[in-house]
mmCIF file of C-alpha atoms in Angstrom:
data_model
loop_
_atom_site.group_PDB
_atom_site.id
_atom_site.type_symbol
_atom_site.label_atom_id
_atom_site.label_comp_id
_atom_site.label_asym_id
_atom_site.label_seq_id
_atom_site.Cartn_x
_atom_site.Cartn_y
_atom_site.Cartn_z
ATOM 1 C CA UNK S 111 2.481 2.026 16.997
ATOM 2 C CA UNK S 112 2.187 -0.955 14.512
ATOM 3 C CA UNK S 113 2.668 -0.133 10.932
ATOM 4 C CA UNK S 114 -0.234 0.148 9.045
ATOM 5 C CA UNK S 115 1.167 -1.586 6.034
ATOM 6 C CA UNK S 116 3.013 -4.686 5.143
ATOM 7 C CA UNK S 117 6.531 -4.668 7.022
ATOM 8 C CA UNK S 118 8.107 -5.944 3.566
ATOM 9 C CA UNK S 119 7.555 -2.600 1.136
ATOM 10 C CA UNK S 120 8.989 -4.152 -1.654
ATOM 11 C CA UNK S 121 6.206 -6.770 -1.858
ATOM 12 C CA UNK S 122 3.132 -3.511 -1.776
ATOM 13 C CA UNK S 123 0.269 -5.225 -3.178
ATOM 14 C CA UNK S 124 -1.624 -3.424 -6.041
ATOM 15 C CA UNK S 125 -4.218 -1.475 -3.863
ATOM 16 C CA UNK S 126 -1.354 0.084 -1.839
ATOM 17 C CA UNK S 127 0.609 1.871 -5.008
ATOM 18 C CA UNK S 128 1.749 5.254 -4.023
ATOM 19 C CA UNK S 129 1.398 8.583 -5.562
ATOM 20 C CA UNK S 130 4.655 9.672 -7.309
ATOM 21 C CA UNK S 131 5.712 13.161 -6.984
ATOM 22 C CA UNK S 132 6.912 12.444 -10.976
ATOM 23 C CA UNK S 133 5.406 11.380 -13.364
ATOM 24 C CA UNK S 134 6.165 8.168 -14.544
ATOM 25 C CA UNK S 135 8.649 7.069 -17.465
ATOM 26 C CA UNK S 136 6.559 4.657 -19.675
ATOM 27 C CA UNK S 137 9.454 2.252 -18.820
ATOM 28 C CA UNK S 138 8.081 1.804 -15.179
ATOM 29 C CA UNK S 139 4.348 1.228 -16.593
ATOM 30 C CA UNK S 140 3.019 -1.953 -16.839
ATOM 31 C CA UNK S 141 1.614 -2.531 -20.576
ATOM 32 C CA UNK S 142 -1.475 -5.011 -18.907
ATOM 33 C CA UNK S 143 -2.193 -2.832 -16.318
ATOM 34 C CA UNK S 144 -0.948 0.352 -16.776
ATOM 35 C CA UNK S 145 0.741 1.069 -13.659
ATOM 36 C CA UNK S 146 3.629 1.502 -12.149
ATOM 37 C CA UNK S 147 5.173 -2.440 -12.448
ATOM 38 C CA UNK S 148 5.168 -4.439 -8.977
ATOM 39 C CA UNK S 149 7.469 -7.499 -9.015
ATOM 40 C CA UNK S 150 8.737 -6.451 -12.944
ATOM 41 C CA UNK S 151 9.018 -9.434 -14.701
ATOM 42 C CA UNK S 152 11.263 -9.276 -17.687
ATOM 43 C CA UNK S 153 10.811 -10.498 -21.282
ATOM 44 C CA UNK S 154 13.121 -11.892 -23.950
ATOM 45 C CA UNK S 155 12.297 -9.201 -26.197
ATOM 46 C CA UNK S 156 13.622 -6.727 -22.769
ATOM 47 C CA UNK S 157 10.085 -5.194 -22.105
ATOM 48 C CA UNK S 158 9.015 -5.257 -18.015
ATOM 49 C CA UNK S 159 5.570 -6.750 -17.157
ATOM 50 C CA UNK S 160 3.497 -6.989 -13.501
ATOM 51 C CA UNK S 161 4.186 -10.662 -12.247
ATOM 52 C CA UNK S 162 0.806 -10.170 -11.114
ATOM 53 C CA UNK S 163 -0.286 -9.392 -14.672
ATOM 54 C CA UNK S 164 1.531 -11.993 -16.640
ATOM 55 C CA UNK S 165 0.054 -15.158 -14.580
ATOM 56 C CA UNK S 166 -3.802 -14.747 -15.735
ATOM 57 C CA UNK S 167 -2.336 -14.091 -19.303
ATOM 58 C CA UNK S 168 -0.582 -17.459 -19.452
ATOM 59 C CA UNK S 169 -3.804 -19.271 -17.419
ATOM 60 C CA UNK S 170 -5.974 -18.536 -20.024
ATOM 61 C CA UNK S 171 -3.222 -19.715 -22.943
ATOM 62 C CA UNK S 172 -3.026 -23.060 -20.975
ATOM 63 C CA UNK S 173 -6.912 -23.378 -20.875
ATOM 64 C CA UNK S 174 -6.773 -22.813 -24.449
ATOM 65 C CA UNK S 175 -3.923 -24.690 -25.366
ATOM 66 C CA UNK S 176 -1.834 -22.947 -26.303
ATOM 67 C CA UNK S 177 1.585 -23.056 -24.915
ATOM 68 C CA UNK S 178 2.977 -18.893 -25.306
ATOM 69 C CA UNK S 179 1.651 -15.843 -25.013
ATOM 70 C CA UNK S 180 2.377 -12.478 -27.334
ATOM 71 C CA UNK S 181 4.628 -9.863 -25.245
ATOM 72 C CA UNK S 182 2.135 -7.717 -23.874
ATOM 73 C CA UNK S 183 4.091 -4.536 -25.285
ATOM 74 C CA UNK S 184 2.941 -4.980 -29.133
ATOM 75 C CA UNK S 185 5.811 -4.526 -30.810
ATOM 76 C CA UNK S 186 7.366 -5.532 -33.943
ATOM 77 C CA UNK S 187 10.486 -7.001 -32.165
ATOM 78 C CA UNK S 188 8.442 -8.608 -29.686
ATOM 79 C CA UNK S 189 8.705 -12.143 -29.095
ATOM 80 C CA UNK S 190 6.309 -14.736 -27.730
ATOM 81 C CA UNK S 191 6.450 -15.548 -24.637
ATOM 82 C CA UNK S 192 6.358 -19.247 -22.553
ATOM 83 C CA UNK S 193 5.622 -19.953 -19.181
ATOM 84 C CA UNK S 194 9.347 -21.888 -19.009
ATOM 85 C CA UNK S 195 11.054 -19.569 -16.196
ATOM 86 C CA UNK S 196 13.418 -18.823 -19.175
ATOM 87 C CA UNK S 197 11.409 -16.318 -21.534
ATOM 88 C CA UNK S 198 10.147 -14.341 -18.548
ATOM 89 C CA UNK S 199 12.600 -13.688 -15.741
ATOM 90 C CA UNK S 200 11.987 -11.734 -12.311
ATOM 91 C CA UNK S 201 14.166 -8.394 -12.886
ATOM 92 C CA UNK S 202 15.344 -7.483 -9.619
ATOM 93 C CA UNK S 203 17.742 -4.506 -10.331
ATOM 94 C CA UNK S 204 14.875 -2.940 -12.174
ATOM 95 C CA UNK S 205 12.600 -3.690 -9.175
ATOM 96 C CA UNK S 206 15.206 -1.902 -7.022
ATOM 97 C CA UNK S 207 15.261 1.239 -9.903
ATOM 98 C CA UNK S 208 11.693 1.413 -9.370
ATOM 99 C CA UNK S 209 11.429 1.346 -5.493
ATOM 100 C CA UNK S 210 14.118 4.711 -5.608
ATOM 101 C CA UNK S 211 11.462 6.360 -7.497
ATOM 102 C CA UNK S 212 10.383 9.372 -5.055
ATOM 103 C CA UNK S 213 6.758 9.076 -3.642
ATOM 104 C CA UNK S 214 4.025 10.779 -1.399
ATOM 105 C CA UNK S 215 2.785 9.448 2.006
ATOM 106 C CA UNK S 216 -0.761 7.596 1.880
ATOM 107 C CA UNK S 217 -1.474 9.884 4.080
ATOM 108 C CA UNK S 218 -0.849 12.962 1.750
ATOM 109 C CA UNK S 219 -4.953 13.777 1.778
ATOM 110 C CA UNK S 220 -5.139 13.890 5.665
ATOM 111 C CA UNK S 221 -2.167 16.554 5.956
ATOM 112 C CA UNK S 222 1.104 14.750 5.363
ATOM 113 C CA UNK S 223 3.344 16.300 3.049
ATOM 114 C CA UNK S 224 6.345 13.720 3.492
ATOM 115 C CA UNK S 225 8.174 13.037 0.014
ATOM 116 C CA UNK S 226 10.683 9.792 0.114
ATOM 117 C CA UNK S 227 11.970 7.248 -1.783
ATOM 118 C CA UNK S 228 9.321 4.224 -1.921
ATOM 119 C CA UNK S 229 11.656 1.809 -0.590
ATOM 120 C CA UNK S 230 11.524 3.762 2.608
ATOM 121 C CA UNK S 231 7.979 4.464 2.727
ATOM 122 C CA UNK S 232 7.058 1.907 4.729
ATOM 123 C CA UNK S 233 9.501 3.252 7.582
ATOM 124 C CA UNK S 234 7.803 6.638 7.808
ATOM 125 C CA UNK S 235 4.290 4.734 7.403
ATOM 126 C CA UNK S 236 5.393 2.780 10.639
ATOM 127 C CA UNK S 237 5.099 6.690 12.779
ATOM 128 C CA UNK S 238 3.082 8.863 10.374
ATOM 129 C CA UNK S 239 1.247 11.417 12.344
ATOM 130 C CA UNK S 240 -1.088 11.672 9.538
ATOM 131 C CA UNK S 241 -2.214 7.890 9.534
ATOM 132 C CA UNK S 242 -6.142 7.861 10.018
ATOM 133 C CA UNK S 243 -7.333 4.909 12.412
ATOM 134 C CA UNK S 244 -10.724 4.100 14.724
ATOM 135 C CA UNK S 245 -10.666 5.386 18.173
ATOM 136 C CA UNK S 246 -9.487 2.575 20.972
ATOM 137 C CA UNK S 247 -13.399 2.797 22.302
ATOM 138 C CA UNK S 248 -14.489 1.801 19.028
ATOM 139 C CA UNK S 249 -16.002 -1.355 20.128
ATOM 140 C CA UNK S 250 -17.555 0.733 23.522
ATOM 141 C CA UNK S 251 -19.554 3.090 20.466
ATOM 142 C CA UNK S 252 -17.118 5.536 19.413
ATOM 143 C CA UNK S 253 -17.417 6.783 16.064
ATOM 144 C CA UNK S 254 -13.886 8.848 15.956
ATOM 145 C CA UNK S 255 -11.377 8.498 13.029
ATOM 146 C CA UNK S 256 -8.549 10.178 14.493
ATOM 147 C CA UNK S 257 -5.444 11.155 13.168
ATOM 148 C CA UNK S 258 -2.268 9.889 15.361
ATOM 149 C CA UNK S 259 -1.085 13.093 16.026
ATOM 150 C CA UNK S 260 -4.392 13.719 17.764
ATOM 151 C CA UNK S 261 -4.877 10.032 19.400
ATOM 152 C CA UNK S 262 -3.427 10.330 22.631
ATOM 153 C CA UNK S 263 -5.462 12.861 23.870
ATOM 154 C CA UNK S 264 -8.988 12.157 22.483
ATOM 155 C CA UNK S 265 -8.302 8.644 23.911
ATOM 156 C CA UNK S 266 -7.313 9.845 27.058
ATOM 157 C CA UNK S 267 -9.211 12.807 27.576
ATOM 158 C CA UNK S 268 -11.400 14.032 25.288
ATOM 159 C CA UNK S 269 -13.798 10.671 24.470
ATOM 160 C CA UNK S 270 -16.723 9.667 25.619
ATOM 161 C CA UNK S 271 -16.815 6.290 25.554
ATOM 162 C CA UNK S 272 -13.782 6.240 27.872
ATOM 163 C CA UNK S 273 -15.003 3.745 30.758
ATOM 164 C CA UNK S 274 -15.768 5.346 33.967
ATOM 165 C CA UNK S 275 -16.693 3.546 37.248
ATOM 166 C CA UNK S 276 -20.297 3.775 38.246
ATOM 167 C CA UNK S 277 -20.864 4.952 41.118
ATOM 168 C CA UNK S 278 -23.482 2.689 41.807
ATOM 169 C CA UNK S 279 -22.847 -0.415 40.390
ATOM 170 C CA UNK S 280 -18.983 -0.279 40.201
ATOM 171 C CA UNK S 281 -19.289 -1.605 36.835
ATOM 172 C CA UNK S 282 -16.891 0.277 33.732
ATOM 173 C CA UNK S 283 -19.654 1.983 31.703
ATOM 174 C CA UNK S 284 -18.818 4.556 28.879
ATOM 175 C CA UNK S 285 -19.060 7.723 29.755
ATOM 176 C CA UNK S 286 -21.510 8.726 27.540
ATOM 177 C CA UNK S 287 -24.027 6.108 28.843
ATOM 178 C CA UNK S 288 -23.371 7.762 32.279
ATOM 179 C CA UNK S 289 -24.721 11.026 31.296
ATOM 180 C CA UNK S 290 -28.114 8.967 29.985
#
């Protein structure tokens, strides 16, 4: 079964942030956004920012002309910061401290109670029973949401919009529209 989420889980976009079985330090917050940092990008003055977060920030210093930013943290030892690749760097170890945090399946609401590290989410994700997805007769009328665990046999024998021959016309009909 195809995983339902990007194949890279170190590059999960903002909709697709996990539920952490801890809460968070404030070190793994984002200051703009205020949650947990994707793609930490790392000041001069050593605070962490969303590389997501930090580009708008410096678009609208550009349009305005100015050429830095203040460090989105606030504090007295902050620094400002330029859009030079030098004041703001791409912190990779702390992207890696980040993705060890432990974390709850998507799928936690529909039944799942896996716990794992985020950086191997995406390999349980790949084959989690609990995954929610549209019935293969979706397109034949089908309303089910099924669970994977259960997909195999409502799609094989419980469904019906499965095709079945007619007897008449030998075309595939649904089921259902059999019965009518």
């Amino acid at each position: 079964m195809a995983a339902a989420f990007p194949a890279d889980s170190l590059s999960i976009s903002i909709t697709e942030r996990p539920t952490f079985v801890e809460p968070l330090l404030d070190k793994y917050v984002c200051p703009v956004c205020c949650l947990v940092l994707l793609k930490p990008q790392q000041t001069e003055c050593g605070h962490h920012v969303c590389e997501a977060c930090l580009a708008p920030l410096f678009e609208e210093a550009n349009s305005s002309g100015s050429e830095s930013i203040p460090c989105p943290q606030g504090t007295e030892e902050c620094e400002d910061l330029r859009n030079d690749g030098q004041s703001v760097v791409p912190d990779h170890r702390f992207r890696k401290e980040i993705m060890q945090l432990e974390v709850f399946c998507f799928n936690k609401a529909n039944g799942c109670s896996h716990r794992g590290k985020w950086n191997k989410l995406q390999t349980h994700l790949a084959e989690c029973e609990f995954h929610l997805q549209d019935c293969k007769y979706a397109s034949k009328g089908c309303p089910e949401k099924l669970l994977l665990k259960d997909f195999k046999q409502h799609v094989e024998s419980e469904c019906k919009y499965i095709p079945k021959e007619c007897v008449y016309c030998k075309l595939m009909i649904p089921q259902i529209k059999m019965e009518e």
